[in-house]
GROMACS .gro file of C-alpha atoms in nm:
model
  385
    1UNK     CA    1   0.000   0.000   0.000
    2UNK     CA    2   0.095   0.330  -0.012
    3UNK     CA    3  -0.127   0.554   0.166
    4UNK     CA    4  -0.481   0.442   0.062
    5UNK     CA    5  -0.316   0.332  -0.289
    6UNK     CA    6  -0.266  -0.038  -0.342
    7UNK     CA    7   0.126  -0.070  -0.464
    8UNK     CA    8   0.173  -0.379  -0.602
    9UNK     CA    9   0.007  -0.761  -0.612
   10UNK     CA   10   0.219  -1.066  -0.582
   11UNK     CA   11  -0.035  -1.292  -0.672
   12UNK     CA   12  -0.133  -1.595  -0.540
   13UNK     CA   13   0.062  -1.849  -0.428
   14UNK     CA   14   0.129  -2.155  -0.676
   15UNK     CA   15   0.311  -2.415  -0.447
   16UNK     CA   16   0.644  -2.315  -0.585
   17UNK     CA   17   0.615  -1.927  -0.526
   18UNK     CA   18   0.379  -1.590  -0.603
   19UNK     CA   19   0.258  -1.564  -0.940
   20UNK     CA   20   0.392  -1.224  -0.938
   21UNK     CA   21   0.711  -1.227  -0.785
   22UNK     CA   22   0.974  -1.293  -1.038
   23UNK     CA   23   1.267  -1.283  -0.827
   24UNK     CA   24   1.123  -1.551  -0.580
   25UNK     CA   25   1.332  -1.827  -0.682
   26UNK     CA   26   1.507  -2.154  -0.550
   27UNK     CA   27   1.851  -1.988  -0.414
   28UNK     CA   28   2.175  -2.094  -0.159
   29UNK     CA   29   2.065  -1.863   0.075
   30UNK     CA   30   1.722  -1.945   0.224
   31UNK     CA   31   1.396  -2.140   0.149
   32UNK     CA   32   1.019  -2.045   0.179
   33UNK     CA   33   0.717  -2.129   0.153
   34UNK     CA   34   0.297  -2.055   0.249
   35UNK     CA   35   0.110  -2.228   0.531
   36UNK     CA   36  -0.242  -2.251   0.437
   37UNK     CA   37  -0.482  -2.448   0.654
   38UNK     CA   38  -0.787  -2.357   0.849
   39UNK     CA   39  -0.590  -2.239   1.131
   40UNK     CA   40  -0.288  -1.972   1.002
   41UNK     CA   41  -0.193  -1.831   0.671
   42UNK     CA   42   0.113  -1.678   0.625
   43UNK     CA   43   0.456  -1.665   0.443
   44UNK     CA   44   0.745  -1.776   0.584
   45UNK     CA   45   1.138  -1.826   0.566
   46UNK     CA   46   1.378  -2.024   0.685
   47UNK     CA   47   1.782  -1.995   0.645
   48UNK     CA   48   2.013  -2.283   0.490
   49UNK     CA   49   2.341  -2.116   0.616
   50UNK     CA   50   2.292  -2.014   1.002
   51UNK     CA   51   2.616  -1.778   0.963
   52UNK     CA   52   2.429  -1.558   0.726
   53UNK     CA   53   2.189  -1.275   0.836
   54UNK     CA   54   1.887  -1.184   0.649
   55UNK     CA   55   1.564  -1.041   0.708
   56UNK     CA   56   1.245  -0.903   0.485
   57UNK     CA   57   1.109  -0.555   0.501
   58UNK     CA   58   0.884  -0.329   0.395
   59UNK     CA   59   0.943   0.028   0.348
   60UNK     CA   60   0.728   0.266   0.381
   61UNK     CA   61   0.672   0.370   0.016
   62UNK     CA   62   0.522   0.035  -0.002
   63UNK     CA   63   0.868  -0.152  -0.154
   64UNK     CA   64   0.953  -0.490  -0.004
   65UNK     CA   65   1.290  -0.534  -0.009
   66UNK     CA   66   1.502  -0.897   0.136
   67UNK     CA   67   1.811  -0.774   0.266
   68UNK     CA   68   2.132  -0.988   0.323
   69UNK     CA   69   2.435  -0.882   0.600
   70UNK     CA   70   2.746  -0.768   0.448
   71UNK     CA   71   3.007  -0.848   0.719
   72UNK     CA   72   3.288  -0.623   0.518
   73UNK     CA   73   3.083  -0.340   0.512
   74UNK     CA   74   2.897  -0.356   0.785
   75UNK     CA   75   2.589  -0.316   0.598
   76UNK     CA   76   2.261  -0.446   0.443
   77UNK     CA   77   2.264  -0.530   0.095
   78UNK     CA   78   1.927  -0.548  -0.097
   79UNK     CA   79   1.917  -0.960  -0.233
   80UNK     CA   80   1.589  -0.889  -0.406
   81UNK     CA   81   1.298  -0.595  -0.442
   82UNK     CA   82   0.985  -0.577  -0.526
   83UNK     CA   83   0.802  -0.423  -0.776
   84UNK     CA   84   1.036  -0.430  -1.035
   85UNK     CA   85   0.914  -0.240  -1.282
   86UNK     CA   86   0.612  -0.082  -1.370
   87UNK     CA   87   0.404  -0.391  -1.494
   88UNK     CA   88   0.430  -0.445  -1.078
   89UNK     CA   89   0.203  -0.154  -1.031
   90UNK     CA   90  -0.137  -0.297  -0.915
   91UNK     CA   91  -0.400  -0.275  -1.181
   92UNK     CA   92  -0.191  -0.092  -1.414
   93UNK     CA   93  -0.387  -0.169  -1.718
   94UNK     CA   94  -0.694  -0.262  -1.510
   95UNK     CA   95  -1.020  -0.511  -1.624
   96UNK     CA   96  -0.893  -0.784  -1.866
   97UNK     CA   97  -0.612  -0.580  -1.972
   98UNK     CA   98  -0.218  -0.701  -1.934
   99UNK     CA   99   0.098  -0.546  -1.897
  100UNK     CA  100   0.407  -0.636  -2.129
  101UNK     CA  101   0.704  -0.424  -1.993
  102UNK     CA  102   0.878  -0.500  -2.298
  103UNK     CA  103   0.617  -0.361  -2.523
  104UNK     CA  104   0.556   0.060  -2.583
  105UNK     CA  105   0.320   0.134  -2.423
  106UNK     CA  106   0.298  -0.140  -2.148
  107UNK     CA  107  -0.078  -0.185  -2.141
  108UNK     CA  108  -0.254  -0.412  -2.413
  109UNK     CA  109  -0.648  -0.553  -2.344
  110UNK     CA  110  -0.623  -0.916  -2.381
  111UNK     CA  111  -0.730  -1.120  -2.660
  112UNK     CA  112  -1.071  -1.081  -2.762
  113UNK     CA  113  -1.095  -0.789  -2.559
  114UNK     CA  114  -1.112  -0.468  -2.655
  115UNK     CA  115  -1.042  -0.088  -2.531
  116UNK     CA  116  -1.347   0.046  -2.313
  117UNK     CA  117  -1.254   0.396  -2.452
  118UNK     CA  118  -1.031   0.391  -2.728
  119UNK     CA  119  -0.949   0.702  -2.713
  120UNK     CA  120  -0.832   0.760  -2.356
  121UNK     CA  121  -0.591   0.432  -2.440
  122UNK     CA  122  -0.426   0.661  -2.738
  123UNK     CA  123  -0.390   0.894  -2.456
  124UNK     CA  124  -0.180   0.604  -2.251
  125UNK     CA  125  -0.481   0.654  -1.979
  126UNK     CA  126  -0.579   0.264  -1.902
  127UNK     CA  127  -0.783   0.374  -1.604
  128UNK     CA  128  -1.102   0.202  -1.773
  129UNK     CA  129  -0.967  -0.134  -1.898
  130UNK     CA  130  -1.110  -0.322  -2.173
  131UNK     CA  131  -1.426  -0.512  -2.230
  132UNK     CA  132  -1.513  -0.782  -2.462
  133UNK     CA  133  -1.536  -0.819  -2.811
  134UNK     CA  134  -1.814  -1.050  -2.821
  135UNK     CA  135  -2.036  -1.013  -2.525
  136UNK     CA  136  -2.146  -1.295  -2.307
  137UNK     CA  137  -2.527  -1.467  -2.356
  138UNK     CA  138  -2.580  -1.493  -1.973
  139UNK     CA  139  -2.927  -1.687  -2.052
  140UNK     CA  140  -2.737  -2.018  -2.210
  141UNK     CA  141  -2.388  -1.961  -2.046
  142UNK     CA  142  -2.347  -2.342  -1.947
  143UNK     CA  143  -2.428  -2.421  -2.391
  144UNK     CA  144  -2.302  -2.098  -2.552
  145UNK     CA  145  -1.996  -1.976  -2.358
  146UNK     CA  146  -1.615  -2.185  -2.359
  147UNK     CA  147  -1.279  -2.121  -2.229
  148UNK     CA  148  -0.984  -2.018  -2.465
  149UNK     CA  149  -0.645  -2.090  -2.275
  150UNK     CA  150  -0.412  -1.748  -2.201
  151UNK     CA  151  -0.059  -1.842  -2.158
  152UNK     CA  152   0.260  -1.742  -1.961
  153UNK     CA  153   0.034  -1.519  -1.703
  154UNK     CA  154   0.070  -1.362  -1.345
  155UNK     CA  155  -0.302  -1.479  -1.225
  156UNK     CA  156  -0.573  -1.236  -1.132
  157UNK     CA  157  -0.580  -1.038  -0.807
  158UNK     CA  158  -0.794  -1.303  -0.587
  159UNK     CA  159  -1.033  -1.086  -0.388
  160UNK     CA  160  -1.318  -1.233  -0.598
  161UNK     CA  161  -1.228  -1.608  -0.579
  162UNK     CA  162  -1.251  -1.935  -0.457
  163UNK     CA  163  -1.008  -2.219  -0.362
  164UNK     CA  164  -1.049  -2.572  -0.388
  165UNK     CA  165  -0.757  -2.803  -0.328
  166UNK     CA  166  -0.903  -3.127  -0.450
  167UNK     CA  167  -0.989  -3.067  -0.835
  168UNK     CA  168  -0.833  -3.134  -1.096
  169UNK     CA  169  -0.812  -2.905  -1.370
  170UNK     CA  170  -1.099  -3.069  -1.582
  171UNK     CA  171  -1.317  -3.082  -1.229
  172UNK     CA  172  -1.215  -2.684  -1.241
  173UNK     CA  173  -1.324  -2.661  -1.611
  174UNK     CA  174  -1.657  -2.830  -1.518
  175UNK     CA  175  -1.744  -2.653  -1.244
  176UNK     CA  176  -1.676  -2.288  -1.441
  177UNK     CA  177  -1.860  -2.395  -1.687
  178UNK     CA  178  -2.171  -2.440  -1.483
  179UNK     CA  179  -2.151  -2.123  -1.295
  180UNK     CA  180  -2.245  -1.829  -1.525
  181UNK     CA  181  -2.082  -1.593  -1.277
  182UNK     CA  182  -1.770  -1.731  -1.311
  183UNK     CA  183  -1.550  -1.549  -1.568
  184UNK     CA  184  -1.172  -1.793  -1.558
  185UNK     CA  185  -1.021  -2.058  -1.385
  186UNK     CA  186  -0.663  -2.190  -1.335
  187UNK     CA  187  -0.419  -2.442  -1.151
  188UNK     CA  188  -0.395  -2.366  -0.784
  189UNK     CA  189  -0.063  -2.552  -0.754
  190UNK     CA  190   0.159  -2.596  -1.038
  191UNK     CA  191   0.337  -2.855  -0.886
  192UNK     CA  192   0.330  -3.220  -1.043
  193UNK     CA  193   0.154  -3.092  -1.322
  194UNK     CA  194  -0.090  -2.905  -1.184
  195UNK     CA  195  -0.371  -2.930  -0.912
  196UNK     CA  196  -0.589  -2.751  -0.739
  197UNK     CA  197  -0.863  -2.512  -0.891
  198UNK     CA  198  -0.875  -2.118  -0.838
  199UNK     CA  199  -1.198  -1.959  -0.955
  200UNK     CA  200  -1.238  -1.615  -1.053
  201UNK     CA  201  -1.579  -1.448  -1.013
  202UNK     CA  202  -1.640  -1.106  -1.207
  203UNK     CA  203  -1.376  -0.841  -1.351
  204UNK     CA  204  -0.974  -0.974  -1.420
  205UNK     CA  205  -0.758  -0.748  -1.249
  206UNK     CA  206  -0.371  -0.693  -1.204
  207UNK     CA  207  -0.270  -0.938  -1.525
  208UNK     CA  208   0.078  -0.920  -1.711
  209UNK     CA  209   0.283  -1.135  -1.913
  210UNK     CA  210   0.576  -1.310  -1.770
  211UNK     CA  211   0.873  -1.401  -1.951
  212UNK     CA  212   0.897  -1.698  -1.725
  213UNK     CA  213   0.698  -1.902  -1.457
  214UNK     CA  214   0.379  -1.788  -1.643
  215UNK     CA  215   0.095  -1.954  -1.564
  216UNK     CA  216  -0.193  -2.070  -1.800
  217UNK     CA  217  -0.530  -1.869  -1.727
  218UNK     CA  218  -0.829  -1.993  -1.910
  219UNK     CA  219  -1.088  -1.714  -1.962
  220UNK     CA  220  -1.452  -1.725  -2.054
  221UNK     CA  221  -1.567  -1.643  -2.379
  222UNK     CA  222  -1.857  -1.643  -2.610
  223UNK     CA  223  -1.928  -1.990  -2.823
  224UNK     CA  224  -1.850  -1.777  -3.161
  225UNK     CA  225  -1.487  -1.645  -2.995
  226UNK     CA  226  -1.434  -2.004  -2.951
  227UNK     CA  227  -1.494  -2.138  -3.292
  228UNK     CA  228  -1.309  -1.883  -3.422
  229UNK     CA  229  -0.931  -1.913  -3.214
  230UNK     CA  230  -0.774  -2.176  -3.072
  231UNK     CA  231  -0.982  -2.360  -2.827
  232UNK     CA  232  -0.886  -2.490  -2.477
  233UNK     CA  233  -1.090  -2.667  -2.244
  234UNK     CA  234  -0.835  -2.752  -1.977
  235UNK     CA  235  -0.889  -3.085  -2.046
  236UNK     CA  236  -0.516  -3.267  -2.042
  237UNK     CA  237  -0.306  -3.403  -2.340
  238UNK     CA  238  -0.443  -3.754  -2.286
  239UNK     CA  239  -0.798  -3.615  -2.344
  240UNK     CA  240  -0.691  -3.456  -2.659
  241UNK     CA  241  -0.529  -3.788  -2.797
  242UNK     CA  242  -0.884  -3.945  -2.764
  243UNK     CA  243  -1.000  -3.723  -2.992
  244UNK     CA  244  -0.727  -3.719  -3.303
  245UNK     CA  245  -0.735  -4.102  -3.268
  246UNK     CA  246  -1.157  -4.128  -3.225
  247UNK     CA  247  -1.266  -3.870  -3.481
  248UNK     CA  248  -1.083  -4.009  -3.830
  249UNK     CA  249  -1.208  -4.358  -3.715
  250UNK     CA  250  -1.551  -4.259  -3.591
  251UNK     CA  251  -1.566  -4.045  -3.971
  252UNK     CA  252  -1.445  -4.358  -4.146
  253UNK     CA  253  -1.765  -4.535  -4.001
  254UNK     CA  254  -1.973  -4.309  -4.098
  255UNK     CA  255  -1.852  -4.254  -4.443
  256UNK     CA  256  -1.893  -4.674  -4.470
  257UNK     CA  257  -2.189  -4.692  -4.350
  258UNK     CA  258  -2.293  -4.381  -4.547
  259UNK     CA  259  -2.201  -4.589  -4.906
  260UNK     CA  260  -2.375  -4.906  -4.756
  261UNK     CA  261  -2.712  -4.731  -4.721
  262UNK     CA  262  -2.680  -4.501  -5.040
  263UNK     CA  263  -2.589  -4.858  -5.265
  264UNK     CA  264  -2.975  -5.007  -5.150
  265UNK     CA  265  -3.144  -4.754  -5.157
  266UNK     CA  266  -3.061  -4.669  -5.542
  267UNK     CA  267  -3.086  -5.026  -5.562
  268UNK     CA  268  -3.447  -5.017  -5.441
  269UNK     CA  269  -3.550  -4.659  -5.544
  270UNK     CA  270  -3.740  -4.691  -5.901
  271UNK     CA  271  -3.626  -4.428  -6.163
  272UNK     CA  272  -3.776  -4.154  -6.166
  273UNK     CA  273  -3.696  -3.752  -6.248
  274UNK     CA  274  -3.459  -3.604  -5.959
  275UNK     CA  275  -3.559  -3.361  -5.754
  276UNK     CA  276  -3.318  -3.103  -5.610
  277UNK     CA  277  -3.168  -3.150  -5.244
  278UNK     CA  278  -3.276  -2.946  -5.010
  279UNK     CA  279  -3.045  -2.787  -4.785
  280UNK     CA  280  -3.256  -2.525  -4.566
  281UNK     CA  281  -3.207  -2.499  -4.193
  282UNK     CA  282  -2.999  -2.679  -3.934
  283UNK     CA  283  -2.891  -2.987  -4.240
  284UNK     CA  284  -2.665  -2.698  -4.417
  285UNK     CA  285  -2.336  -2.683  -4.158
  286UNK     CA  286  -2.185  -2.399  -4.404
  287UNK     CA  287  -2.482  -2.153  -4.372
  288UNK     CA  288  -2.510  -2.240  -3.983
  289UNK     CA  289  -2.093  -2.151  -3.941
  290UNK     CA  290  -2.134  -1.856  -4.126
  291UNK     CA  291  -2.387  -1.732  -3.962
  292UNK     CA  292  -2.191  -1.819  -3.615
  293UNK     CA  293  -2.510  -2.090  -3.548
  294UNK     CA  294  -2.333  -2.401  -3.579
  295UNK     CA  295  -2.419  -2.541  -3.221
  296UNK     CA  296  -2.773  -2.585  -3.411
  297UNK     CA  297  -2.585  -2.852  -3.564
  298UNK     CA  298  -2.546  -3.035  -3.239
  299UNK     CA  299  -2.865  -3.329  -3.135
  300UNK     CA  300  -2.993  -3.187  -2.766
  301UNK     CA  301  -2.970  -3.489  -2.650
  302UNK     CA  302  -2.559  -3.497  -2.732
  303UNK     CA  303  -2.496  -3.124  -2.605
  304UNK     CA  304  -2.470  -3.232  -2.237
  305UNK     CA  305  -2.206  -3.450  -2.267
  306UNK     CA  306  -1.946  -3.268  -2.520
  307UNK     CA  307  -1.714  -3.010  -2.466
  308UNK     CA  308  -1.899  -2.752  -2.729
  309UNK     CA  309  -1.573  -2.569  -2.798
  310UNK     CA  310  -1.461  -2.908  -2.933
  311UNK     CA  311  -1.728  -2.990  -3.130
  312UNK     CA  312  -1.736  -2.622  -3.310
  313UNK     CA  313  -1.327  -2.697  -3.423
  314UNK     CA  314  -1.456  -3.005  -3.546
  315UNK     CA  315  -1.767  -2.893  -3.757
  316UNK     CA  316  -1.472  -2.567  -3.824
  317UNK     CA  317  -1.247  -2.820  -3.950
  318UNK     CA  318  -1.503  -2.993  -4.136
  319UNK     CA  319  -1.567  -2.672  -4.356
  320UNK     CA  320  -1.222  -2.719  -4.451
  321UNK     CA  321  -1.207  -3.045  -4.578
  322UNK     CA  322  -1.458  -2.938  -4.850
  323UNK     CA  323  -1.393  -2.647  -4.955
  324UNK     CA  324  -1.443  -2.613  -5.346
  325UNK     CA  325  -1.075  -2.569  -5.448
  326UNK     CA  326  -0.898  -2.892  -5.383
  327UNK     CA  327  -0.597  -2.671  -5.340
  328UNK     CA  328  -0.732  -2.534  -5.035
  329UNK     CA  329  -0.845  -2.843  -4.863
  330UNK     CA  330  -0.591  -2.994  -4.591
  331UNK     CA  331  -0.426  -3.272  -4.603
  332UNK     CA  332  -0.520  -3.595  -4.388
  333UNK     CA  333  -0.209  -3.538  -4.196
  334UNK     CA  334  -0.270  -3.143  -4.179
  335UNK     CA  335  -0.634  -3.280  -4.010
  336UNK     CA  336  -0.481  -3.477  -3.746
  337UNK     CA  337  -0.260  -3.169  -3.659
  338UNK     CA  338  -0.550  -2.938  -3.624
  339UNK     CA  339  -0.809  -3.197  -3.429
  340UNK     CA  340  -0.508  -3.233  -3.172
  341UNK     CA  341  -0.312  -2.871  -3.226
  342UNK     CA  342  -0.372  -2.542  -3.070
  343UNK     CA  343  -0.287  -2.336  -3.351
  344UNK     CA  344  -0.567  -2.078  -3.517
  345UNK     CA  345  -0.767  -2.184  -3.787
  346UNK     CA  346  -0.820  -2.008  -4.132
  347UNK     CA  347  -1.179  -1.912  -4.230
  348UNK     CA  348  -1.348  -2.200  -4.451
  349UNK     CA  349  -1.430  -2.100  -4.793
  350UNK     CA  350  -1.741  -2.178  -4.962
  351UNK     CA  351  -1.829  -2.573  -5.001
  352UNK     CA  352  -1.783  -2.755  -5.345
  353UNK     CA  353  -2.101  -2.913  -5.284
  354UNK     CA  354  -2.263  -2.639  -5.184
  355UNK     CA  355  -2.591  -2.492  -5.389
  356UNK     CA  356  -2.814  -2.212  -5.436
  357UNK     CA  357  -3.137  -2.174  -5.559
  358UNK     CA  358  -3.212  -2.036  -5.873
  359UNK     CA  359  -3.468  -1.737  -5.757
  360UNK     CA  360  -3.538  -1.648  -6.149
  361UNK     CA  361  -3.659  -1.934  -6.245
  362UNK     CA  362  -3.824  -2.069  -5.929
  363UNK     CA  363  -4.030  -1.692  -5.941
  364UNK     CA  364  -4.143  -1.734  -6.310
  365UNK     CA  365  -4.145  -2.100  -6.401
  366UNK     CA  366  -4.321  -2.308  -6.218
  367UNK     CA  367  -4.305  -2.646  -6.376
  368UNK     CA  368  -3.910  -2.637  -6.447
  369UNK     CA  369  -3.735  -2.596  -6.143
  370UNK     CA  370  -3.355  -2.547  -6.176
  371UNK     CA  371  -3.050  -2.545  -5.974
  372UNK     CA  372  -2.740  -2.340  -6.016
  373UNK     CA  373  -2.486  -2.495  -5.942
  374UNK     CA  374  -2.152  -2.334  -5.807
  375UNK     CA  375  -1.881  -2.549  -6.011
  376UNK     CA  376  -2.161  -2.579  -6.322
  377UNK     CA  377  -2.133  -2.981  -6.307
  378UNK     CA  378  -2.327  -3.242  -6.097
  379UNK     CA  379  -2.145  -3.406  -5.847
  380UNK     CA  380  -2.219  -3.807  -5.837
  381UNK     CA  381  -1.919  -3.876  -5.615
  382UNK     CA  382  -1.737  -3.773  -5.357
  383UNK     CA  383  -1.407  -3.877  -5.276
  384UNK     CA  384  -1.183  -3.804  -4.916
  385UNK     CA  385  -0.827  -3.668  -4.975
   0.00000   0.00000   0.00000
């Protein structure tokens, strides 16, 4: 503090040190740690070398400083201080806004957020943070919202949070997910991989990017964010796996089972003039992405069992796969990548298959219907690359 004026944040504690204290580090001099129970909380130290003097303090201008005993001088040396720099100022770059120290100016809204008042940021005044792009649907959080991952981050001041010890980081997802109050969610305890969940309930305050010991922070975000960037559910690499290995087998059923019905029922179906397909509503998946509505794709009675932000990279991927230049369609390999990567995906272009009705000739002819057909042939095959 520094009079009424909050100084500076370490963060919370992650089982190996403060989010926010860089210079907290393994070292020859002493060892530390947090005692957290129902009984006491506090921070504590404790000296490997019993000839060596050291103590913490705080000065008054609100600058904690660990100070070693020089015996040749006679004096205190400062080991380690902190802030550091001005990313180390609480709430520099307030709601949902980070701090990069090595970027001009220091203050940047995170992704898929955007300046409150753009014009007071031009005038490096931050004072009203950033809000998002897309907002949230507070009426169908639990189907419409997701959680994209934000990497190498001190975590959020944790006035507005809650602890739990015993989850796992898919338990933390979960339970985020179901609370429409509850904007992000991390690791408690980075140790052994991670455990623990930390919950975050309303505005994100007092983020910046660390060059090291970052943590990840998985923020909230609207289904259409989601489909659009690089999706993380906090569920773990195994998880993933699943899903490259499951989807190109589960599509290769499909596609069998597809050419097994289609062969009997031509077999059975008597000749007769062909009508035009029909591709209205929630059966068209390119009209439904486009129109950011592709959870219509999804069957109710799947929706509560899926991670949606999965499903929307598949259908996203999908799009790809059929695009109507064959130059622009992935490779198999490229597929596998994406289903199991964490890289951004490019916007799908328009489907080969994909048809429009003729509105001239459906307004003045009735008896002759037509179709127009995007590549000007009829497709009677299709054929996977």
């Amino acid at each position: 503090m520094n009079g009424d004026k909050e100084k500076y944040g370490t963060g919370p504690w992650t089982g190996m040190r403060f989010s926010g204290s860089q210079g907290l580090k393994p070292n020859s001099i002493y060892t530390y740690g947090l005692v957290y129970n129902q009984v006491d909380v506090y921070y504590g130290f404790q000296l490997i070398n019993s000839s060596v003097y050291s103590r913490l303090a705080l000065n008054p201008d609100g600058v904690v400083q660990r100070l070693t005993w020089n015996y040749r001088t006679g004096d205190w040396n400062v080991y380690l201080s902190m802030p550091v720099d001005n990313c180390d100022i609480y709430g520099l770059c307030q709601g949902y806004g980070s701090c990069n120290i090595g970027n001009s100016p220091v203050c940047g809204c995170l992704d898929k957020f955007v300046p409150k008042y753009p014009r007071d940021w031009d005038n490096a005044d931050w004072s009203n943070g950033c809000v998002r792009e897309t907002p949230l649907v507070t009426s169908d959080c639990q189907r419409g919202d997701g959680f994209l991952k934000y990497p190498g981050k001190k975590l959020p001041d944790t006035r507005n949070s809650s602890y739990n010890g015993n989850l796992t980081l898919d338990d933390c997802h979960k339970v985020c997910l179901e609370n429409c109050s509850c904007m992000a969610y991390a690791n408690s305890d980075n140790r052994n991989g991670g455990t623990g969940c930390l919950l975050w309930f309303g505005e994100l305050l007092d983020v910046r990017d660390l060059t090291e010991n970052g943590q990840d922070l998985y923020i909230r975000l609207a289904a259409s964010e989601i489909s659009s960037t690089t999706p993380q559910s906090g569920t773990g690499k195994k998880n993933r796996g699943k899903v490259i290995v499951a989807l190109p087998i589960l599509a290769g059923i499909l596609l069998l089972g597809l050419g097994v019905a289609l062969y009997f029922w031509k077999k059975k179906k008597p000749r007769q003039q062909e009508e035009p397909l029909k591709w209205e509503g929630e059966q068209n998946a390119w009209i439904l992405f486009r129109e950011g509505r592709a959870l219509e794709l999804i069957d109710t009675v799947l929706s509560d069992s899926c991670y949606l932000f999965e499903v929307l990279r598949s259908i996203h991927i999908g799009l790809l796969c059929v695009q109507q230049s064959p130059e622009d369609r992935p490779s198999m390999s490229s597929v596998v990548m994406m289903l199991g990567g964490e890289s951004t995906l490019p916007q799908p272009k328009e489907p080969g298959f994909f048809t429009k009705r003729n509105l001239f000739f459906e307004e003045f002819s009735s008896s002759n219907q037509t179709l127009a057909s995007a590549n000007a042939i009829s497709i009677t095959m299709l054929q996977a690359r």
